[in-house]
Protein backbone atom coordinates (compact mmCIF):
# COMPACT_ATOMS: atom_id res chain seq x y z
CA UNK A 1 -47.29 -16.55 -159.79
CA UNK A 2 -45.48 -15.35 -162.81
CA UNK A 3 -43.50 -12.30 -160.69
CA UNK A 4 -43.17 -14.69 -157.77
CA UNK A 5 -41.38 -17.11 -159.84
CA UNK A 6 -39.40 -14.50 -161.94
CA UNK A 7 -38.19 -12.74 -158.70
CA UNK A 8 -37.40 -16.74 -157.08
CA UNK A 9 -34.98 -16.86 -160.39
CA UNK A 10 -33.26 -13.02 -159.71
CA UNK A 11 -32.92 -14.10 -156.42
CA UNK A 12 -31.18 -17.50 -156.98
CA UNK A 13 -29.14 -15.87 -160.05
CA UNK A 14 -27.94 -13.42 -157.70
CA UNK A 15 -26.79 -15.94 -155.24
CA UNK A 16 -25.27 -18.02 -158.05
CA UNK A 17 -23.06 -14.91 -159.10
CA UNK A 18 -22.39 -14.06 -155.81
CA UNK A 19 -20.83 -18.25 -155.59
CA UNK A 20 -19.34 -17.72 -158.69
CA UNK A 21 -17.45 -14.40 -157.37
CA UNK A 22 -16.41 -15.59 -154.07
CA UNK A 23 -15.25 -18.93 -155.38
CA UNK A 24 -13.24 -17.18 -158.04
CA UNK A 25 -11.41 -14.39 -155.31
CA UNK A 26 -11.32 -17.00 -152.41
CA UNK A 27 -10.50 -20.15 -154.28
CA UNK A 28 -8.61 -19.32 -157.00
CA UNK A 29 -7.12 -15.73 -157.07
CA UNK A 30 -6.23 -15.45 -153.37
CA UNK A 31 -4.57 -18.51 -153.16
CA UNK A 32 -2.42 -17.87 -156.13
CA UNK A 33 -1.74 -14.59 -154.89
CA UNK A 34 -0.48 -16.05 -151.60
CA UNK A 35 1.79 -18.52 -153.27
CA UNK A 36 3.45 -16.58 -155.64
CA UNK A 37 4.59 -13.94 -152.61
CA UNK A 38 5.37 -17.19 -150.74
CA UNK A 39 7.73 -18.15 -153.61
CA UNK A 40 9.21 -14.89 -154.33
CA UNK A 41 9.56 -13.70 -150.73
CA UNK A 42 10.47 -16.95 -149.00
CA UNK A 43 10.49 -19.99 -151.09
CA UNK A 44 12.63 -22.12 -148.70
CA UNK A 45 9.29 -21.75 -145.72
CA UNK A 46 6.89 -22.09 -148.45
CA UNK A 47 7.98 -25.46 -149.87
CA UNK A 48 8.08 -27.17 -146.44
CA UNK A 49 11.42 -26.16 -144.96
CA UNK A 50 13.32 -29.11 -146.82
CA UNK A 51 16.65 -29.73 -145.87
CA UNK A 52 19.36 -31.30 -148.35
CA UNK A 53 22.47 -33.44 -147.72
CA UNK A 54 26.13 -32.62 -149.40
CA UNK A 55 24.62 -34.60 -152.28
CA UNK A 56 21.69 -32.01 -152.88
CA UNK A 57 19.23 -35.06 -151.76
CA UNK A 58 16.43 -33.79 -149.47
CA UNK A 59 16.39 -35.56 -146.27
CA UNK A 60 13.63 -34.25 -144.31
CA UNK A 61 12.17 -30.63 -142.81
CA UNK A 62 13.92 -28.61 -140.49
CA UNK A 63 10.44 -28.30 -138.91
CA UNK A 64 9.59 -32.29 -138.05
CA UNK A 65 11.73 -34.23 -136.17
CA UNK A 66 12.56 -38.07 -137.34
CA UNK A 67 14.04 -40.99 -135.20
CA UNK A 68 17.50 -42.48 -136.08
CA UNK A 69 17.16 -46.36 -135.32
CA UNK A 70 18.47 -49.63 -135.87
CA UNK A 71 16.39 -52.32 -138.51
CA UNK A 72 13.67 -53.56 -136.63
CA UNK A 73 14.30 -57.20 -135.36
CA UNK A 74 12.57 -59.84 -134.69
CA UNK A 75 10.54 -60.27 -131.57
CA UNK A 76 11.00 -56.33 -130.71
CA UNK A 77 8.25 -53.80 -130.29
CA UNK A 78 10.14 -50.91 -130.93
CA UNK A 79 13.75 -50.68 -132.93
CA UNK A 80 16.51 -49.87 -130.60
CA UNK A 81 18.60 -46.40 -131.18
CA UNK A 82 21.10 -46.39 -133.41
CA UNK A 83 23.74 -44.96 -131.42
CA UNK A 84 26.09 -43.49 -134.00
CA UNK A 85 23.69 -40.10 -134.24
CA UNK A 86 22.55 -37.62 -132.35
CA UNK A 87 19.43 -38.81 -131.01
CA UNK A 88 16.23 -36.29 -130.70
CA UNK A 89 13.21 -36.16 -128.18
CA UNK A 90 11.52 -39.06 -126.83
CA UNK A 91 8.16 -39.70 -129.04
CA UNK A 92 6.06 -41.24 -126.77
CA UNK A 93 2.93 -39.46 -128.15
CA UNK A 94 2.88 -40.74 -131.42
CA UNK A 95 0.40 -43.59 -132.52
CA UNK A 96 0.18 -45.29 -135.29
CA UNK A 97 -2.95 -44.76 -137.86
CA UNK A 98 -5.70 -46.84 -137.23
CA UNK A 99 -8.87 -45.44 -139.65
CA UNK A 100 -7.63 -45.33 -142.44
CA UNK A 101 -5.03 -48.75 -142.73
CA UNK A 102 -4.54 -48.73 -146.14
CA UNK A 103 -0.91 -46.46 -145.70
CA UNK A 104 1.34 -46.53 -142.80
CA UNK A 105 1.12 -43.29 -141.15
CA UNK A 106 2.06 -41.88 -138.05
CA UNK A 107 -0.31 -39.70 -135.80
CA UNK A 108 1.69 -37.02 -133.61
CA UNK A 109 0.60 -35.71 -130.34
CA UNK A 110 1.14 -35.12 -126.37
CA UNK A 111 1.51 -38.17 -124.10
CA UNK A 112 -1.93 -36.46 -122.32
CA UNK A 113 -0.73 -38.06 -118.98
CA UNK A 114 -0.65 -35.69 -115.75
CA UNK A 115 2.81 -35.21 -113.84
CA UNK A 116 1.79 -37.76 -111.31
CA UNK A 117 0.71 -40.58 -113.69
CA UNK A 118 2.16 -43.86 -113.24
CA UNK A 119 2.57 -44.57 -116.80
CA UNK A 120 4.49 -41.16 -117.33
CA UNK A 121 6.84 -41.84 -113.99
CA UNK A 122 8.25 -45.99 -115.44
CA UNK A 123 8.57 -43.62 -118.90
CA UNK A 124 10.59 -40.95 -117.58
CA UNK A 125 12.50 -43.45 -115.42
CA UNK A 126 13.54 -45.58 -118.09
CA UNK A 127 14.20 -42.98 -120.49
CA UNK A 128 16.90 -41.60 -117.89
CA UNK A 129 18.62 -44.46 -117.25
CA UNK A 130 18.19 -45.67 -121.38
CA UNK A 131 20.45 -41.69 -121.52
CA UNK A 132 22.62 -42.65 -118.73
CA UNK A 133 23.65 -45.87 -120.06
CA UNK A 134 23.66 -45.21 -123.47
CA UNK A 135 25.82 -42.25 -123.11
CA UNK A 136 28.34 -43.16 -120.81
CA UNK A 137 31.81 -44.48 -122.56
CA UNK A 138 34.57 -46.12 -121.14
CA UNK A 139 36.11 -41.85 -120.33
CA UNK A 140 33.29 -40.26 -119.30
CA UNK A 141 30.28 -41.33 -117.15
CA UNK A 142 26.67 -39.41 -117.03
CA UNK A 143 25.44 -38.51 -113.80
CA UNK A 144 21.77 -38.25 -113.08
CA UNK A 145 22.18 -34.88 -112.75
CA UNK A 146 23.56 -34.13 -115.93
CA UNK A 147 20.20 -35.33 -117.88
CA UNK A 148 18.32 -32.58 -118.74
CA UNK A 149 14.41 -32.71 -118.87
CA UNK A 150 14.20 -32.92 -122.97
CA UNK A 151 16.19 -35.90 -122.87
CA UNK A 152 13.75 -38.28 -121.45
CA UNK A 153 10.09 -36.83 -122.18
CA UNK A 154 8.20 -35.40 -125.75
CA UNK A 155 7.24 -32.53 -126.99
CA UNK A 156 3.40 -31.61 -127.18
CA UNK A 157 3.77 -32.94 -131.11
CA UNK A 158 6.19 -35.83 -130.31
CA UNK A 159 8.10 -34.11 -133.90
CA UNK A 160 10.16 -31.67 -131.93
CA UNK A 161 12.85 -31.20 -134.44
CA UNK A 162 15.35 -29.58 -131.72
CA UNK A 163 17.29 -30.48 -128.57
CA UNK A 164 18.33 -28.49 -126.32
CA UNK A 165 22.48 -27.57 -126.56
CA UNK A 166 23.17 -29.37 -122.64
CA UNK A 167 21.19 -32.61 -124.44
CA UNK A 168 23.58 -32.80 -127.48
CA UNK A 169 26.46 -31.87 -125.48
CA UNK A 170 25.99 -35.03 -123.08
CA UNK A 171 25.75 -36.92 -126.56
CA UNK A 172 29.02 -35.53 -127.56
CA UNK A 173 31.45 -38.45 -125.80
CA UNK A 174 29.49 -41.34 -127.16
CA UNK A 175 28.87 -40.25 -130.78
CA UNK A 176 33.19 -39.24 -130.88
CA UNK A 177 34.04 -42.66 -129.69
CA UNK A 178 31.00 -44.50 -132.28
CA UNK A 179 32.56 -42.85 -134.80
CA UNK A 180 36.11 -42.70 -133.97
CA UNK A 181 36.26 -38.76 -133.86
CA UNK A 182 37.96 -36.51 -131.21
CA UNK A 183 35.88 -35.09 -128.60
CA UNK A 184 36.89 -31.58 -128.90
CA UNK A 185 35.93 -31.88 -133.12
CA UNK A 186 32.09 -33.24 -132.04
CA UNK A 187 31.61 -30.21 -129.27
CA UNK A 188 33.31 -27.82 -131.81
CA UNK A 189 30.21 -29.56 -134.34
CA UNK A 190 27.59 -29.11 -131.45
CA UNK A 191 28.24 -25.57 -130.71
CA UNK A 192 28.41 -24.72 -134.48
CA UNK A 193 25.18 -26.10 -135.05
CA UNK A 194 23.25 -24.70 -131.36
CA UNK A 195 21.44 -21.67 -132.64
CA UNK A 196 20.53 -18.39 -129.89
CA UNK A 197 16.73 -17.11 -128.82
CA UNK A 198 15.19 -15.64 -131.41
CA UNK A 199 16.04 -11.88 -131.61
CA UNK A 200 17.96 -12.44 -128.54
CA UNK A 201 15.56 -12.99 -126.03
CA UNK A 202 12.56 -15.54 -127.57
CA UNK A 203 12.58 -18.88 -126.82
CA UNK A 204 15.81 -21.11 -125.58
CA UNK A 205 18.82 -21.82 -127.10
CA UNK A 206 18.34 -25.51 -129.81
CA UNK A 207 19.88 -27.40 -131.30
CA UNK A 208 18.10 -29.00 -134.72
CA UNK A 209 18.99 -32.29 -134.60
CA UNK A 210 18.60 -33.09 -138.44
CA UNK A 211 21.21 -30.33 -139.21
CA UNK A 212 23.58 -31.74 -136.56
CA UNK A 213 23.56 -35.05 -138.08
CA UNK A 214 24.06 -34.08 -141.96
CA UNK A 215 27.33 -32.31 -140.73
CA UNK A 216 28.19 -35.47 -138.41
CA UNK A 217 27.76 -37.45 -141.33
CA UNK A 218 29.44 -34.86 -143.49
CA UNK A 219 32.27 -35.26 -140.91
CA UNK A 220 32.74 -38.72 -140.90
CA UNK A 221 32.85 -39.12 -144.63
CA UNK A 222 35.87 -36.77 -144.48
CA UNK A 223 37.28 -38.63 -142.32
């Protein structure tokens, strides 16, 4: 009984120091080692991608797209657009919280409807003509044509931070006459702001829609 009970306590001081060990190298030491070389290597990526207007105020991530609306009124669902910005993806796949109500927060995800669902057709429908309509100015009128697919459904995260350069291009003739701006000095603006694939050949051309508007706003401040 005695060595049975004496070995029981080797045994379970063994596995205690073995807890203690991996808890110290996994939970403590690794983890600091990882965020100092985040901080020295690449501080910008390790503190959330935060972006900052002329002001040095941080107005959001270059990683998470955000919505630019009007106030919410009364008797409306959902706010309209405010029509003086750039305007990002549709987020039809967010939802709000509904476990845990004490905070407002916002759940992101895919519409998870298939290409012939109803509900996704009268969304992609209205979202075109919501483009067509809102973008079309007393100079220059959108054709169906010209919408391109980004413009009227969500991303698989409903953040998408980027749109693609034909998207913000169609923009261009509204936003010039909301804000009383020249044409040519908002396309000038788009294409300074429309980055290339990734090492040349990853991924498609974008346009981060956050960064667009800081300079639009930058611009109209200037006058």
């Amino acid at each position: 009984m005695n060595n049975s009970a004496a070995n029981t306590g080797r045994v379970l001081w063994a596995g205690l120091r073995a807890l203690l060990v991996l808890t110290l190298v996994c939970g403590v030491l690794y983890p600091l080692a990882v965020t100092g070389v985040a901080q020295l290597t690449m501080p910008g990526k390790a503190n959330g991608s935060e972006i900052e207007d002329a002001s040095g105020k941080v107005v959001g991530s270059e990683l998470i797209g955000q919505r630019y609306d009007l106030p919410l009124k009364d008797g409306e669902e959902t706010p309209a657009p405010d029509l003086r910005w750039f305007q990002p993806r549709p987020s039809n796949g967010l939802g709000t919280n509904s476990v845990n109500t004490e905070y407002s927060i916002i759940l992101s995800g895919a519409t998870n409807r298939s290409g012939d669902n109803e509900d996704l057709i009268t969304w992609v429908k209205d979202a075109k003509a919501a483009v067509i309509k809102d973008n079309s100015t007393a100079d220059y009128q959108v054709k169906p044509s010209d919408v391109p697919a980004d413009a009227v459904t969500s991303s698989g995260s409903g953040l998408d931070p980027h749109i693609s350069p034909e998207y913000a291009k169609l923009q261009v003739h509204r936003v010039a006459e909301r804000n009383k701006l020249d044409v040519a000095t908002v396309e000038k603006l788009v294409a300074d702001h429309t980055d290339d694939r990734i090492l040349g050949f990853i991924g498609e051309p974008r346009v981060n829609v956050l960064k667009l508007n800081i300079a639009l706003k930058d611009l109209v401040a200037k006058g």
